[in-house]
Coordinates of N, CA and C in Angstrom, one line a residue:
X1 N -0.3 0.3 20.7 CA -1.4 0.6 19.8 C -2.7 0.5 20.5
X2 N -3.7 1.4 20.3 CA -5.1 1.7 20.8 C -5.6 0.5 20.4
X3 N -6.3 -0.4 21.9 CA -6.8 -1.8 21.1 C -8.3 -1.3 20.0
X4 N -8.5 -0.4 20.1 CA -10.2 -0.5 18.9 C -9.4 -0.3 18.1
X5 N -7.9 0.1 17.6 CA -7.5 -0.1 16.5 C -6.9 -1.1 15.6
X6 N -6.7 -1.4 14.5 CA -6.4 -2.5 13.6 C -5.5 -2.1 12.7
X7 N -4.3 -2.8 12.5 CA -3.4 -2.6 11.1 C -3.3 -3.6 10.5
X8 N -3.0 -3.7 8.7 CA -2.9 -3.7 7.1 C -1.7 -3.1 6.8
X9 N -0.9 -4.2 6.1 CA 0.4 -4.1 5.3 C 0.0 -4.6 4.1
X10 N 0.5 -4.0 3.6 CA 0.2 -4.1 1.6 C 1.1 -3.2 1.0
X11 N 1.7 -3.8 0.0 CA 2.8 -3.7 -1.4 C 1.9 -3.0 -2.6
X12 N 2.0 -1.9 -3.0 CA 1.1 -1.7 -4.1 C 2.4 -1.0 -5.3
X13 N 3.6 -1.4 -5.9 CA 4.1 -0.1 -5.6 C 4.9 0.3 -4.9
X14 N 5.9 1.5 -5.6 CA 6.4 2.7 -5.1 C 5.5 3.2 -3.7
X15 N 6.4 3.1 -2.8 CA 5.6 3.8 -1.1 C 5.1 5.0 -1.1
X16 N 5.8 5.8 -2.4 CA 5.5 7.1 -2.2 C 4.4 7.3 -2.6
X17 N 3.9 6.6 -3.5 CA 2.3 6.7 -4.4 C 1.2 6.2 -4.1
X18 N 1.2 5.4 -2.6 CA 0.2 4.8 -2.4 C 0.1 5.4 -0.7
X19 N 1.4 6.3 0.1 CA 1.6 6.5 1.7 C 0.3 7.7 1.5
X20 N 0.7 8.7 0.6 CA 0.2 10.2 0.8 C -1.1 9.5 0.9
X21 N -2.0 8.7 0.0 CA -3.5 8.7 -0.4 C -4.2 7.9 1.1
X22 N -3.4 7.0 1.5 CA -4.1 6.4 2.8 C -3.7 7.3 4.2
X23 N -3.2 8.5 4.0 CA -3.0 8.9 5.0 C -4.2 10.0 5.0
X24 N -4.8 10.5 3.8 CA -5.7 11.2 3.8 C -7.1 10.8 4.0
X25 N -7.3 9.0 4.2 CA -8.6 8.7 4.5 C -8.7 8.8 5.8
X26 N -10.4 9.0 6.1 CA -10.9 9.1 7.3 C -10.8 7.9 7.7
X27 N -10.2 7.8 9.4 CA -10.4 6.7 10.3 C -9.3 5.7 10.1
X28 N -8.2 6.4 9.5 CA -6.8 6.0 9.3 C -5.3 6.8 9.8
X29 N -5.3 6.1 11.2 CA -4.4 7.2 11.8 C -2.8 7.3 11.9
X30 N -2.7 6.4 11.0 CA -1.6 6.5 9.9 C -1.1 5.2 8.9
X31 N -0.3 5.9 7.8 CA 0.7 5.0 7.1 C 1.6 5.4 6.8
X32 N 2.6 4.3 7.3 CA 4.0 4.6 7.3 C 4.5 3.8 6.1
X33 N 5.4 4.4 5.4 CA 6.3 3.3 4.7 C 7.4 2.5 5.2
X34 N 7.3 1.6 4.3 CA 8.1 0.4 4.8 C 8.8 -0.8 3.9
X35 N 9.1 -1.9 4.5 CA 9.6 -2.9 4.0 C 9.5 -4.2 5.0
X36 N 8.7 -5.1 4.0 CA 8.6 -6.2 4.8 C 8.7 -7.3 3.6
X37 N 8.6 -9.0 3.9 CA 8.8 -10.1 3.0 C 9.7 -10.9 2.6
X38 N 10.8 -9.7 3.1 CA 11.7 -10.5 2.9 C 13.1 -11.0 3.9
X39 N 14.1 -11.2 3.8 CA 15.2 -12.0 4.8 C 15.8 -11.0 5.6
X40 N 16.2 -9.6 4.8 CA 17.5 -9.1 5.2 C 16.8 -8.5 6.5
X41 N 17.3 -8.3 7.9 CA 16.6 -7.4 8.7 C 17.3 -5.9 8.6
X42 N 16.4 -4.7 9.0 CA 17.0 -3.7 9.2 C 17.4 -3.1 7.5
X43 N 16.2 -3.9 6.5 CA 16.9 -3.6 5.1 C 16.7 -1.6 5.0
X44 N 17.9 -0.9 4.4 CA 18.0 0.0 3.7 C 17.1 0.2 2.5
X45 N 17.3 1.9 1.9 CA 16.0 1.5 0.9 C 17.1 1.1 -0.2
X46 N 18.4 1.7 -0.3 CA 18.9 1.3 -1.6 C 18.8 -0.1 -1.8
X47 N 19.6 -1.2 -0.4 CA 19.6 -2.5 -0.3 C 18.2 -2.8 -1.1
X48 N 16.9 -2.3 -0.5 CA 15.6 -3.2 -1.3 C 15.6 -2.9 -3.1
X49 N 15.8 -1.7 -2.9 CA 16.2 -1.5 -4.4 C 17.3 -2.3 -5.3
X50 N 17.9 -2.7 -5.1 CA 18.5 -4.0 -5.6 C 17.4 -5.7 -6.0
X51 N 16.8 -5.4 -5.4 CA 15.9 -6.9 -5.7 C 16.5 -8.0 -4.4
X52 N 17.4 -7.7 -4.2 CA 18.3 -8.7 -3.4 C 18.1 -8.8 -2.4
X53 N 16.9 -8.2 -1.5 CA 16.9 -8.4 0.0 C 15.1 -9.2 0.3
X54 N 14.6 -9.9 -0.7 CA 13.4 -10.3 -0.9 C 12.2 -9.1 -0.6
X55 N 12.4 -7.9 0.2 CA 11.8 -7.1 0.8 C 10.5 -6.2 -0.6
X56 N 9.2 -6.0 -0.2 CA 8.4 -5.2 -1.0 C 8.5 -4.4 -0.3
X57 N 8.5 -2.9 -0.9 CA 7.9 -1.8 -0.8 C 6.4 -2.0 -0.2
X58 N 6.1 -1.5 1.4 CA 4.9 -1.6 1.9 C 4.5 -0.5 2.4
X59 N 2.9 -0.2 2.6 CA 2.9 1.0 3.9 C 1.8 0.1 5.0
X60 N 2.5 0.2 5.9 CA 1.5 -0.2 7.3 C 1.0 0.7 7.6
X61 N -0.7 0.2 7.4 CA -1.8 1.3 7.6 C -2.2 0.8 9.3
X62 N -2.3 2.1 10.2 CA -3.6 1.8 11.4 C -4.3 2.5 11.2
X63 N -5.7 1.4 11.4 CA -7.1 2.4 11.2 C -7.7 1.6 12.3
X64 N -8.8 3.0 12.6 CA -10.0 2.4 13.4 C -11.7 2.1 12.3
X65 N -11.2 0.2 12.5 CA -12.2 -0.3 11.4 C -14.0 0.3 12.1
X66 N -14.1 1.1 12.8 CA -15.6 1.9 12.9 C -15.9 2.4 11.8
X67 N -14.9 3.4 11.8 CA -14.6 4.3 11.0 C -14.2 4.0 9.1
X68 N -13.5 3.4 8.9 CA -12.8 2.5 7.7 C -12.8 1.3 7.7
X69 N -13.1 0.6 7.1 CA -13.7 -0.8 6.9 C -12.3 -1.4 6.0
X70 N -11.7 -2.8 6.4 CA -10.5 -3.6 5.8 C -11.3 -3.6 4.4
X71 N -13.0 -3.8 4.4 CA -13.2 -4.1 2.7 C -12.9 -2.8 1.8
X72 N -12.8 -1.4 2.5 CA -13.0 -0.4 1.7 C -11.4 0.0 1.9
X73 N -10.5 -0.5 2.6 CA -8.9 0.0 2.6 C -8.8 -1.1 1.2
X74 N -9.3 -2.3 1.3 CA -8.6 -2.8 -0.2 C -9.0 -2.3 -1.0
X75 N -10.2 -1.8 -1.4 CA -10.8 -1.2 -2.7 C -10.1 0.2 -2.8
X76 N -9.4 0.9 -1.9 CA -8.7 2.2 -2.2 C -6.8 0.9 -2.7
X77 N -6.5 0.0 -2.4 CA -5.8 -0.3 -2.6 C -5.7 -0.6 -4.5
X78 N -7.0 -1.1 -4.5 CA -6.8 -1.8 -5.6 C -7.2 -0.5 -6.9
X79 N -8.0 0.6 -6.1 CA -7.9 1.8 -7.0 C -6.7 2.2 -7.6
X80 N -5.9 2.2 -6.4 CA -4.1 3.0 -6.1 C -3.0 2.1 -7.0
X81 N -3.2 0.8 -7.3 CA -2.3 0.1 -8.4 C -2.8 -0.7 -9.2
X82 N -1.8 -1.2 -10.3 CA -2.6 -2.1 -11.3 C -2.4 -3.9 -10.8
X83 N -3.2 -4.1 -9.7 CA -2.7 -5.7 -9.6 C -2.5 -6.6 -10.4
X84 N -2.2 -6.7 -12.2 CA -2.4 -7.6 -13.0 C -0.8 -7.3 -13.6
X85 N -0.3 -6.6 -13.1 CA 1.3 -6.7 -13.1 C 2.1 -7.4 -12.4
X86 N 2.9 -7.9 -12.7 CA 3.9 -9.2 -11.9 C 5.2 -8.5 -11.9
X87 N 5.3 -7.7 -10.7 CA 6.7 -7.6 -9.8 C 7.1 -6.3 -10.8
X88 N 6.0 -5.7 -10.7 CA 6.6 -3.8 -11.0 C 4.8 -3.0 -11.4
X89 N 5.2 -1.6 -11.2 CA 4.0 -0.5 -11.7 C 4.4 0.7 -12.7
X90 N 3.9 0.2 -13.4 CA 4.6 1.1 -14.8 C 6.0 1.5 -14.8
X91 N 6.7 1.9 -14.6 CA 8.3 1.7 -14.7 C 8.7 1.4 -13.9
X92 N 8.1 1.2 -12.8 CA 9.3 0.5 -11.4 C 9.3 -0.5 -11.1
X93 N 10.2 -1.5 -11.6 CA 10.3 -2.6 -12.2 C 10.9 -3.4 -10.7
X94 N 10.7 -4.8 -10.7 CA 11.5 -5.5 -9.5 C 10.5 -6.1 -8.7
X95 N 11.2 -7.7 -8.1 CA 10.1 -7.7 -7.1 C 9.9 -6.8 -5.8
X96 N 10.6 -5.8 -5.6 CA 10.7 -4.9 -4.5 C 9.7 -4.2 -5.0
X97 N 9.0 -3.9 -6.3 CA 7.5 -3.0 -6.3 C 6.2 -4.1 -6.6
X98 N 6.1 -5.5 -5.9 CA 5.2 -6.5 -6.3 C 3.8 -6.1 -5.7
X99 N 2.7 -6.6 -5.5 CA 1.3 -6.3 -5.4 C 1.1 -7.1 -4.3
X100 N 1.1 -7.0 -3.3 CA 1.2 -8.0 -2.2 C 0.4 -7.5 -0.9
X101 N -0.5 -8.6 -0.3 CA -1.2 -8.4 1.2 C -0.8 -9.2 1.9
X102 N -0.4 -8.5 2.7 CA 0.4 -9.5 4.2 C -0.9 -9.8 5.1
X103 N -1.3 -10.9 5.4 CA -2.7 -11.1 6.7 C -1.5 -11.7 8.1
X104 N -2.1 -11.7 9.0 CA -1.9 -12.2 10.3 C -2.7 -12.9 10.8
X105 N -3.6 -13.8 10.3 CA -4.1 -14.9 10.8 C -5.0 -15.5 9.8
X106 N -5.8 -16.6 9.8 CA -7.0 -17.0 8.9 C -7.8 -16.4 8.5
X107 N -7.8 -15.5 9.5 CA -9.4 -14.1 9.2 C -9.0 -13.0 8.2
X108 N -8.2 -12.3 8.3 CA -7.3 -11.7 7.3 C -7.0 -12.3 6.3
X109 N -6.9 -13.6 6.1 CA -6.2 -14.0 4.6 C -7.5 -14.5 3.8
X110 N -8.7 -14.9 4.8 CA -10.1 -15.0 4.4 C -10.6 -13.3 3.6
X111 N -10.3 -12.5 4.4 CA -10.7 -10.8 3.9 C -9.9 -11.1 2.6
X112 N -8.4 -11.3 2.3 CA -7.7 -10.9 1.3 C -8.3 -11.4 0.1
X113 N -8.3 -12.7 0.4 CA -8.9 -13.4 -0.7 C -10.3 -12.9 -1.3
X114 N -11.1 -12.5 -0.8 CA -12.6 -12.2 -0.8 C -12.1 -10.8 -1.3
X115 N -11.6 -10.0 -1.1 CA -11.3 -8.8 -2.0 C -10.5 -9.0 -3.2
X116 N -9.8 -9.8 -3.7 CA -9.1 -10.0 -4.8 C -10.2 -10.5 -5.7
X117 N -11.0 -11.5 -4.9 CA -12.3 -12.1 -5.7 C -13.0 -10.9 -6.2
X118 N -13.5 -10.2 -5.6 CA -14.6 -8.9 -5.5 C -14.1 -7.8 -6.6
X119 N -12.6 -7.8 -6.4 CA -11.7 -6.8 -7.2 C -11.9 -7.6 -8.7
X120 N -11.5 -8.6 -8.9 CA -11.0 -8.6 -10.1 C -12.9 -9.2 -11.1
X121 N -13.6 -9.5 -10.0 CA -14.9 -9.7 -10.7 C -15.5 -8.4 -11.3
X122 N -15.3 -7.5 -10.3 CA -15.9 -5.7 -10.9 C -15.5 -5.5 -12.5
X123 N -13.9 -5.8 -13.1 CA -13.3 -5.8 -14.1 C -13.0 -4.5 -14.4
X124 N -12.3 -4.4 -13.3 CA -11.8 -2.6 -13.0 C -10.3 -2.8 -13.9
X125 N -9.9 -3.5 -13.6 CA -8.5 -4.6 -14.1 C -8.6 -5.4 -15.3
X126 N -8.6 -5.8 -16.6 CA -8.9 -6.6 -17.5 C -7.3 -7.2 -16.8
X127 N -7.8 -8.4 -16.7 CA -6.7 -10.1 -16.6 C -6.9 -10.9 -15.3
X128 N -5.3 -11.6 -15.5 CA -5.5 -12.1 -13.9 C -5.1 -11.6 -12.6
X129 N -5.3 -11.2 -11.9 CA -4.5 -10.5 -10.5 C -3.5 -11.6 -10.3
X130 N -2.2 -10.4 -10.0 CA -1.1 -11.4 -9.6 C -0.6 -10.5 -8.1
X131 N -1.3 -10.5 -7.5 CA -1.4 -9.8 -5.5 C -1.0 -10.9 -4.8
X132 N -0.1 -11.4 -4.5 CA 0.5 -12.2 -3.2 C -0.5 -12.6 -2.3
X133 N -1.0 -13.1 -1.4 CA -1.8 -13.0 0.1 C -0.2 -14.0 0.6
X134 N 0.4 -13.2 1.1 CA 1.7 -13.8 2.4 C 1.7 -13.3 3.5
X135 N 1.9 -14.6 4.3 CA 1.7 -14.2 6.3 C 2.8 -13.2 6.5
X136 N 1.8 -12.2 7.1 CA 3.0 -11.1 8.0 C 4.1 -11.6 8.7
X137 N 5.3 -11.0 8.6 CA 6.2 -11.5 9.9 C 6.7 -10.5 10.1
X138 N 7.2 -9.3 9.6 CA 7.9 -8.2 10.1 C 7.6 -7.1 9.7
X139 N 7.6 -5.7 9.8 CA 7.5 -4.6 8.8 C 8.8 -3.6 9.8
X140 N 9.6 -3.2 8.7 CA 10.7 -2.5 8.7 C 10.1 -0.9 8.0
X141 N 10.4 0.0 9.2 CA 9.9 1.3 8.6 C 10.6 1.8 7.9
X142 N 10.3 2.3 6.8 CA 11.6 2.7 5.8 C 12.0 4.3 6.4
X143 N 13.5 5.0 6.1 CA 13.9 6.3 6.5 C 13.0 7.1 6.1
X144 N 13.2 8.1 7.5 CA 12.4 9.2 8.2 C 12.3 9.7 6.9
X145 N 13.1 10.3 5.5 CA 12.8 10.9 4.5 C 11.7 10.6 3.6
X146 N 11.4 9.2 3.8 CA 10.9 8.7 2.5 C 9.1 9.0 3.6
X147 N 9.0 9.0 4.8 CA 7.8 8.7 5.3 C 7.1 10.8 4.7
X148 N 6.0 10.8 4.1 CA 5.4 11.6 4.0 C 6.1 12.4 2.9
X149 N 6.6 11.2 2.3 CA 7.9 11.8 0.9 C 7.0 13.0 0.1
X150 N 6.0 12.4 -0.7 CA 5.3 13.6 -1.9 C 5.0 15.1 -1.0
X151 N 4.5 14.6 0.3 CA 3.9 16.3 0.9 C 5.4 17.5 1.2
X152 N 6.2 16.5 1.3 CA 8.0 17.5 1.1 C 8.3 17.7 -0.4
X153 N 8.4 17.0 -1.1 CA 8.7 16.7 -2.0 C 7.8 16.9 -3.6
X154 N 6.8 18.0 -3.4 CA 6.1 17.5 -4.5 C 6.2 18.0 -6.0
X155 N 7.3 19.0 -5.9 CA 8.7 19.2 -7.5 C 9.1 18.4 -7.7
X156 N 10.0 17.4 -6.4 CA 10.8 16.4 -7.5 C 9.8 15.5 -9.2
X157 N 11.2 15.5 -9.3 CA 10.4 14.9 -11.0 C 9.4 13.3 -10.9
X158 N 9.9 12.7 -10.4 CA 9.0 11.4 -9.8 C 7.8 11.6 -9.6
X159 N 7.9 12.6 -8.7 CA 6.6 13.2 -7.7 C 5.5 13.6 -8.7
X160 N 5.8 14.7 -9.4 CA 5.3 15.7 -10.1 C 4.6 15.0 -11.4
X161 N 5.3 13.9 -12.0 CA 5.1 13.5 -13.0 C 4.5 12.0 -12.3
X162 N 4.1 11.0 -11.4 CA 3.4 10.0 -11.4 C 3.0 10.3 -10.0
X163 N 3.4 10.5 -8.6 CA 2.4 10.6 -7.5 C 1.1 11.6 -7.4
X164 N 2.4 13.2 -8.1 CA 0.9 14.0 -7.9 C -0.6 14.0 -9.0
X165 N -0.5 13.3 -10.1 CA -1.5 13.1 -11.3 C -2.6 11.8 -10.1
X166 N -1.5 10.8 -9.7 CA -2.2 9.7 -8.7 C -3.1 10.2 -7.9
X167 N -2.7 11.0 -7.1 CA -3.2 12.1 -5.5 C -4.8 12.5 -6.4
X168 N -4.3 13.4 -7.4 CA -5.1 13.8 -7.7 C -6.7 12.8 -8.0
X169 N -6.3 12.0 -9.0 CA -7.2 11.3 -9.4 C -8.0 10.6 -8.1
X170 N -7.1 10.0 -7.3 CA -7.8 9.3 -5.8 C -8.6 10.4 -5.1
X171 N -8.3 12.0 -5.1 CA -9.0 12.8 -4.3 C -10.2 13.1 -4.7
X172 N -10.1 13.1 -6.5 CA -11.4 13.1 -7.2 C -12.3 11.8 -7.0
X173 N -12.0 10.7 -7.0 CA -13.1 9.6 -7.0 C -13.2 9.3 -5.6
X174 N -12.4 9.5 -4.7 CA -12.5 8.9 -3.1 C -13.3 10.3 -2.0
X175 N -13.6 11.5 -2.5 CA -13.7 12.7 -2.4 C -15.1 12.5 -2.8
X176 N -15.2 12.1 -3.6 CA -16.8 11.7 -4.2 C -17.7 11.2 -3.1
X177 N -17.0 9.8 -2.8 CA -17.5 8.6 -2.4 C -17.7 9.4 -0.4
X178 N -16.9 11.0 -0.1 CA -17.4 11.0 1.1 C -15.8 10.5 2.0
X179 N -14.9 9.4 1.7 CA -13.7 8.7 2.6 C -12.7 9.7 2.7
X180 N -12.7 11.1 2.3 CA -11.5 11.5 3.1 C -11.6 12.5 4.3
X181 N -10.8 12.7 4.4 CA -10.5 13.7 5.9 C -11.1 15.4 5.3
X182 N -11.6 16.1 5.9 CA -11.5 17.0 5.4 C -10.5 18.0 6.0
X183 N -9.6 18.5 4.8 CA -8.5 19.4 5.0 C -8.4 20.6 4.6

């Protein structure tokens, strides 16, 4: 990895509904999906789908923080799900879809915290945030099909009916704000 670059792992969610949107900000040169958190190594996606392999649904973001700021990748995070849900997002139930930021050191878990503060004082969210801050140890890329799932996939019924209404809404408010790529 390019050292001026930096990566963020975070659970928001289904991978498919939160990969497409950070892949289209500026100064983010990519997100992959994934699975990290939990025991099983080399977990499958069916295996996480069971609950049984401790594993969340993640995407590891690299960005060049010049460009995209860790404060402004959480505020598209916290746009992209409802953190006041405990271990699912509107029907995707399980701790495999929990709200979760993995940091890699004191400085990172200092950032995490200070964004969950920041987030939930705005009251974008009415309650309490229930977002994880857990030390990174691993991230397991999930299969080559699921990486860039909605931009193949954007008929299936999943897609069509909760990622693409999502895409949309992020392109309108984050499109606003000036953070995406232009395509």
């Amino acid at each position: 990895m390019d050292n001026n670059l930096e990566q963020i792992t975070f659970g928001g969610g289904c991978f498919w509904c939160v990969e497409s949107c950070f892949n289209m900000l500026k100064g983010v040169h990519s997100a992959v999906s994934g699975y990290s958190g939990g025991h099983k190594d080399n977990p499958t996606y069916e295996e996480v789908c069971t609950g049984e392999t401790g594993h969340a649904e993640v995407i590891q973001i690299t960005f060049d923080p010049k460009i995209m700021s860790y404060a402004q990748l959480m505020d598209v995070f916290f746009f992209l799900h409802d953190p006041t849900q405990l271990n699912r997002q509107g029907n995707d139930i399980g701790t495999q879809y929990r709200s979760v930021i993995y940091y890699k050191d004191d400085v990172e878990k200092a950032k995490a915290e200070e964004a969950i503060r920041k987030s939930e004082e705005s009251g974008k969210w009415p309650g309490k945030y229930v977002t994880e801050i857990t030390q990174f140890e691993k991230f397991w890329p999930a299969e080559q099909y699921h990486q860039g799932y909605y931009n193949v996939n954007p008929n299936q019924p999943y897609c069509s009916a909760v990622v693409g209404p999502k895409i949309q809404k992020f392109k309108k408010h984050f499109g606003e704000l000036g953070m995406l790529n232009e395509a």
